[in-house]
Short mmCIF file of N, CA, C and O in Angstrom, two decimals:
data_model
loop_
_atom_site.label_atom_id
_atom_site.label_comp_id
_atom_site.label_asym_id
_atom_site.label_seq_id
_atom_site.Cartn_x
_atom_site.Cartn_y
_atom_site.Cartn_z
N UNK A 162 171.23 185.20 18.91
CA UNK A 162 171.44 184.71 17.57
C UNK A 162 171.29 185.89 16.61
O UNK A 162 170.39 186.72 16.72
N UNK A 163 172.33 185.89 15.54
CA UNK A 163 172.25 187.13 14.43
C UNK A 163 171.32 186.55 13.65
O UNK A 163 171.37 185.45 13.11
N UNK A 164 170.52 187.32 13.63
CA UNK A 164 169.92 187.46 11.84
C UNK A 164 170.01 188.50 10.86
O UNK A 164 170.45 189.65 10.97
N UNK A 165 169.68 188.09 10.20
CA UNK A 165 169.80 188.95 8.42
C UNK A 165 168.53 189.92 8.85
O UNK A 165 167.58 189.35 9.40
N UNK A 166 168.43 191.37 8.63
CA UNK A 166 167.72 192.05 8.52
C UNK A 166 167.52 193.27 7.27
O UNK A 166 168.31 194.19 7.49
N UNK A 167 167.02 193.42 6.53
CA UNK A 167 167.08 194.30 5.51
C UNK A 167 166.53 195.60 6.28
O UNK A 167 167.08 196.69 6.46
N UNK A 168 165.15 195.11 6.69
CA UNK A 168 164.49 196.52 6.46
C UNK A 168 164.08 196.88 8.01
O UNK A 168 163.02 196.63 8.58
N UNK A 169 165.09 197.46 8.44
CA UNK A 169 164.63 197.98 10.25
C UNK A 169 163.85 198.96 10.75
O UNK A 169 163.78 200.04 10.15
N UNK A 170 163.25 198.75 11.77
CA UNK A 170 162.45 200.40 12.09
C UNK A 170 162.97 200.26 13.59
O UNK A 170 162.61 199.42 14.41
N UNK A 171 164.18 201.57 13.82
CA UNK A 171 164.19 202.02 15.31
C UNK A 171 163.76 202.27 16.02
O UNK A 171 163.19 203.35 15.88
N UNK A 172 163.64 201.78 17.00
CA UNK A 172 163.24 201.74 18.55
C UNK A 172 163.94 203.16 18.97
O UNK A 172 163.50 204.31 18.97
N UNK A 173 165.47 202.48 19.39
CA UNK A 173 166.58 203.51 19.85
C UNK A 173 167.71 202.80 18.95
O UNK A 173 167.69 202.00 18.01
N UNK A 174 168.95 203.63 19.89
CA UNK A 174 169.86 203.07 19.17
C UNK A 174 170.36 201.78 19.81
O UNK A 174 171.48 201.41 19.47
N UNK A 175 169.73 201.09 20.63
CA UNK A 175 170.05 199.79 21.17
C UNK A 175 168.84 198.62 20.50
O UNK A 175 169.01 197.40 20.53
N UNK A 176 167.64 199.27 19.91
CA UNK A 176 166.50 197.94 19.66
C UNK A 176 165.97 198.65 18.64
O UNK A 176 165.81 199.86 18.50
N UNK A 177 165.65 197.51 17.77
CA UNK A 177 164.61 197.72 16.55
C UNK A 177 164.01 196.54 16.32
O UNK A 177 164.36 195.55 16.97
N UNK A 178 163.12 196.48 15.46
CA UNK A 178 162.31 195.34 15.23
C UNK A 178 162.33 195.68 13.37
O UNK A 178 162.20 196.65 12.62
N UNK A 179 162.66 193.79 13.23
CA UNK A 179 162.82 193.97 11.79
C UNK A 179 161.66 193.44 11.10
O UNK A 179 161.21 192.31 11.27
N UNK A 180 161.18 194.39 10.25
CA UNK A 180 159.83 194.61 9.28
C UNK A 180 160.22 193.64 8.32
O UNK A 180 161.23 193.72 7.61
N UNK A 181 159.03 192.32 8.31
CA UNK A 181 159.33 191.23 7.46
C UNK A 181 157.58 191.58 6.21
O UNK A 181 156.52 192.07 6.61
N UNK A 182 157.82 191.20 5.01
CA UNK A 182 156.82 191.39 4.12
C UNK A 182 156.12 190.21 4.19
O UNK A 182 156.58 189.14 3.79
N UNK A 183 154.83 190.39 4.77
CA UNK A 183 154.28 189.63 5.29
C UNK A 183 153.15 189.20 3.98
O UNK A 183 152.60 188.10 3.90
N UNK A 184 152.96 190.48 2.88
CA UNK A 184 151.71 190.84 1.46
C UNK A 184 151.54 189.09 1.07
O UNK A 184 150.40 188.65 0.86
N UNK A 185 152.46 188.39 1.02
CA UNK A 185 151.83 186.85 0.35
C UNK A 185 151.25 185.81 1.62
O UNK A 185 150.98 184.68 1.24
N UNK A 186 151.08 186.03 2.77
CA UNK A 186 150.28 185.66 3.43
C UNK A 186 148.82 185.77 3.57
O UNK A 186 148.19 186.82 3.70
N UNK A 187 148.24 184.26 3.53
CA UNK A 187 146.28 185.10 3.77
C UNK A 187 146.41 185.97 4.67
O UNK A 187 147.30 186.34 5.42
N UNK A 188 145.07 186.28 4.41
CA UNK A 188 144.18 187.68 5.50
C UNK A 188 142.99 186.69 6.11
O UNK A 188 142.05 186.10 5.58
N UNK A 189 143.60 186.80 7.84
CA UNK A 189 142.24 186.22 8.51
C UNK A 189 141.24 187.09 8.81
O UNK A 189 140.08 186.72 8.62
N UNK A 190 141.49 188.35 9.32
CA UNK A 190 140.39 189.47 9.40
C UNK A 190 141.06 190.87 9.16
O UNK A 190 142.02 191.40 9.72
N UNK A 191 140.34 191.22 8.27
CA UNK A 191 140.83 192.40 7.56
C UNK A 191 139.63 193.80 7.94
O UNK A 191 138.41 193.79 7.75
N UNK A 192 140.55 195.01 8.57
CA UNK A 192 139.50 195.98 9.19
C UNK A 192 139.93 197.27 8.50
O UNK A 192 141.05 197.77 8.55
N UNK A 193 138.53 197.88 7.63
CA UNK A 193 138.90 199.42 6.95
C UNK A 193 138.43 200.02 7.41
O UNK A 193 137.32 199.87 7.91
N UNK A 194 139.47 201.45 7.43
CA UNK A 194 138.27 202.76 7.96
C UNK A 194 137.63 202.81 9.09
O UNK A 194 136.60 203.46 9.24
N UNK A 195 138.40 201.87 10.35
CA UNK A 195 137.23 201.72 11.59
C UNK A 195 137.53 203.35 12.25
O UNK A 195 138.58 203.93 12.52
N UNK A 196 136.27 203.68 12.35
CA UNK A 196 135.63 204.88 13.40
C UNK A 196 135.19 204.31 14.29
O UNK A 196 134.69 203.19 14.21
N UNK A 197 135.34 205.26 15.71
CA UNK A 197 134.56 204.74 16.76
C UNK A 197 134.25 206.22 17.42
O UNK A 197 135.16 206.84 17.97
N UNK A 198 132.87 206.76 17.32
CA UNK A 198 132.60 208.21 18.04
C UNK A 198 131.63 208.12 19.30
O UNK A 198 130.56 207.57 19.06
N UNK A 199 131.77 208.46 20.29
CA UNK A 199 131.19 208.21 21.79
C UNK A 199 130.09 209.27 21.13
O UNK A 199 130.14 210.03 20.16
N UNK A 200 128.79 208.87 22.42
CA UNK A 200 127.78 209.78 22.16
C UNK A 200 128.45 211.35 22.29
O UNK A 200 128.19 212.34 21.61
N UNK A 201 129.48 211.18 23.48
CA UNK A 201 129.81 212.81 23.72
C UNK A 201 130.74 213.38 22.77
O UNK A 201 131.24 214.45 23.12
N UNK A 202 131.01 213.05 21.93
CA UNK A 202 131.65 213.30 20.23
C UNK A 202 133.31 213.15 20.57
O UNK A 202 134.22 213.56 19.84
N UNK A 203 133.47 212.38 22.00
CA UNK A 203 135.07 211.77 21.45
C UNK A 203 135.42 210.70 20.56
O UNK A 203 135.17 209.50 20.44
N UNK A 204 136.14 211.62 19.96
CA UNK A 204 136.40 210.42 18.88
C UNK A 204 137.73 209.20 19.10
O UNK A 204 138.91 209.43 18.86
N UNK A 205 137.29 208.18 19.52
CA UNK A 205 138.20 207.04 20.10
C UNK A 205 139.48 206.53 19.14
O UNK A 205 140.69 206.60 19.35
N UNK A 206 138.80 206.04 18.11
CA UNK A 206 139.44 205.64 16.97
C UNK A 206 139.14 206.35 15.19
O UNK A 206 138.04 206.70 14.76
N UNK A 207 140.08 206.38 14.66
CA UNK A 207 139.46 207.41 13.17
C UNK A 207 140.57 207.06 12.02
O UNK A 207 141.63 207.59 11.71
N UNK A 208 139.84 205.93 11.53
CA UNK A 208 140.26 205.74 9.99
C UNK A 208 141.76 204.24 9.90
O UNK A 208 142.60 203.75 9.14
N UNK A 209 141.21 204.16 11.19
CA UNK A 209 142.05 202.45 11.24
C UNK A 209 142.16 201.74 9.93
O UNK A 209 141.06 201.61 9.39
N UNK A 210 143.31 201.18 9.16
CA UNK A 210 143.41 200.33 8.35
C UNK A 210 144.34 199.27 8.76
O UNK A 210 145.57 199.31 8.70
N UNK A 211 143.29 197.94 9.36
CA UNK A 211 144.77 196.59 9.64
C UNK A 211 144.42 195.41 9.05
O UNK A 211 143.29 195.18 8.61
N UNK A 212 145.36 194.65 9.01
CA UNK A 212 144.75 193.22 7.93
C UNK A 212 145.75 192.12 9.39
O UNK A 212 146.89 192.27 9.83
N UNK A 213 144.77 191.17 9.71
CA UNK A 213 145.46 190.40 10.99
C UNK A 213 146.00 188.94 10.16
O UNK A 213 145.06 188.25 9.76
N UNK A 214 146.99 188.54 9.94
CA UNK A 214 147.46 187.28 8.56
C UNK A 214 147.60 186.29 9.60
O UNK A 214 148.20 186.39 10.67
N UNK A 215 146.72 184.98 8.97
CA UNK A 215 146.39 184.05 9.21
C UNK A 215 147.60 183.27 10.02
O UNK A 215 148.64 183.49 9.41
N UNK A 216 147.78 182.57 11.01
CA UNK A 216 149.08 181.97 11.82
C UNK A 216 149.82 182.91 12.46
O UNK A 216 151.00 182.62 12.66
N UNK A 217 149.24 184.36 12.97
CA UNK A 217 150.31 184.76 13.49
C UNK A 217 149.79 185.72 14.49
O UNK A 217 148.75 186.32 14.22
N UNK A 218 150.34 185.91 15.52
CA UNK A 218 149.67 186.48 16.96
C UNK A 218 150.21 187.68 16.79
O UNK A 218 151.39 188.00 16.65
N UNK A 219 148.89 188.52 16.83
CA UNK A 219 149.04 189.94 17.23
C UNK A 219 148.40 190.72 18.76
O UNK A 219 147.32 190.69 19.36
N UNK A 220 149.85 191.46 19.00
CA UNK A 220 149.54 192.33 19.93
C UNK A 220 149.11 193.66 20.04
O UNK A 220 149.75 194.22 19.14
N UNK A 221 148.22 194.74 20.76
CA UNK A 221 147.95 196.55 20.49
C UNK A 221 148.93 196.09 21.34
O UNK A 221 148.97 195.09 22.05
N UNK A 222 150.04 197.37 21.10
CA UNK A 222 150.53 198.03 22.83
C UNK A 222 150.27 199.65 22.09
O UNK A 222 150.25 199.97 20.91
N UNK A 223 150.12 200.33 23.14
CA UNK A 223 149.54 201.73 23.30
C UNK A 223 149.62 202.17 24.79
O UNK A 223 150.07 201.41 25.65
N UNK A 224 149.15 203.50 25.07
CA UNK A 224 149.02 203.86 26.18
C UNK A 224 147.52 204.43 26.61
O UNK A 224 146.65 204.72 25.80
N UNK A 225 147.44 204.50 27.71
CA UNK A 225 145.84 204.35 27.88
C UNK A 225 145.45 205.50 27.42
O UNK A 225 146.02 206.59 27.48
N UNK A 226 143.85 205.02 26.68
CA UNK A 226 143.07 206.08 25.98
C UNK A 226 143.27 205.73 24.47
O UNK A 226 142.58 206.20 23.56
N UNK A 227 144.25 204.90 24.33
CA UNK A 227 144.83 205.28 22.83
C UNK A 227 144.02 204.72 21.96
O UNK A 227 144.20 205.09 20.80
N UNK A 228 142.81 203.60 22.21
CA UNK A 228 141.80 203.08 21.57
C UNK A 228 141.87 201.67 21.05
O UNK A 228 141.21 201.18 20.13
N UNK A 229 143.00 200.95 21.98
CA UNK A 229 143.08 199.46 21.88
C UNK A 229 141.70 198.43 22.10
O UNK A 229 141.17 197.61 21.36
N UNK A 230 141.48 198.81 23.19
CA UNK A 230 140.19 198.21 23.74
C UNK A 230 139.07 198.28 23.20
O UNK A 230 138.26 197.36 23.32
N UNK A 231 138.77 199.58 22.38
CA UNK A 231 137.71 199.81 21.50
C UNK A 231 137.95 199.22 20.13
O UNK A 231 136.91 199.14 19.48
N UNK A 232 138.90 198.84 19.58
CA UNK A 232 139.10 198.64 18.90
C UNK A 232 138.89 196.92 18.31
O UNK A 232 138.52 196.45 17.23
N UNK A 233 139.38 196.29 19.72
CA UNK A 233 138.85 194.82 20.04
C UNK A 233 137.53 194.48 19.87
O UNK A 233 137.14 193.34 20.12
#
């Protein structure tokens, strides 16, 4: 099925995912500035800003190490 897309962000030149303005939806949990530093001074995560809007399922994809899990 076509849809109307204004505002795309490429994948490749076969897939993109279209960026919908989500700003007038509540905020169910909203996270600033998350740091996460191991005792041995790796730094996991640094300066995270996400807002998760109420009714709608979010996924991390990343690759390992990238600080999904810590982040949970």
């Amino acid at each position: 099925e076509n849809m109307k897309c204004d505002n795309k962000l490429s994948v490749n030149s076969n897939r993109f995912f279209c960026l919908v303005d989500d700003s007038d939806l509540p905020t169910g949990i909203s996270i600033q500035n998350l740091r996460k530093v191991y005792k041995n001074g790796k730094v996991a995560v640094d300066g995270l800003n996400l807002d998760f809007k109420e009714g709608h399922v979010t996924a991390f994809l990343g690759r390992n190490g990238a600080g999904k899990t810590t982040t949970m």
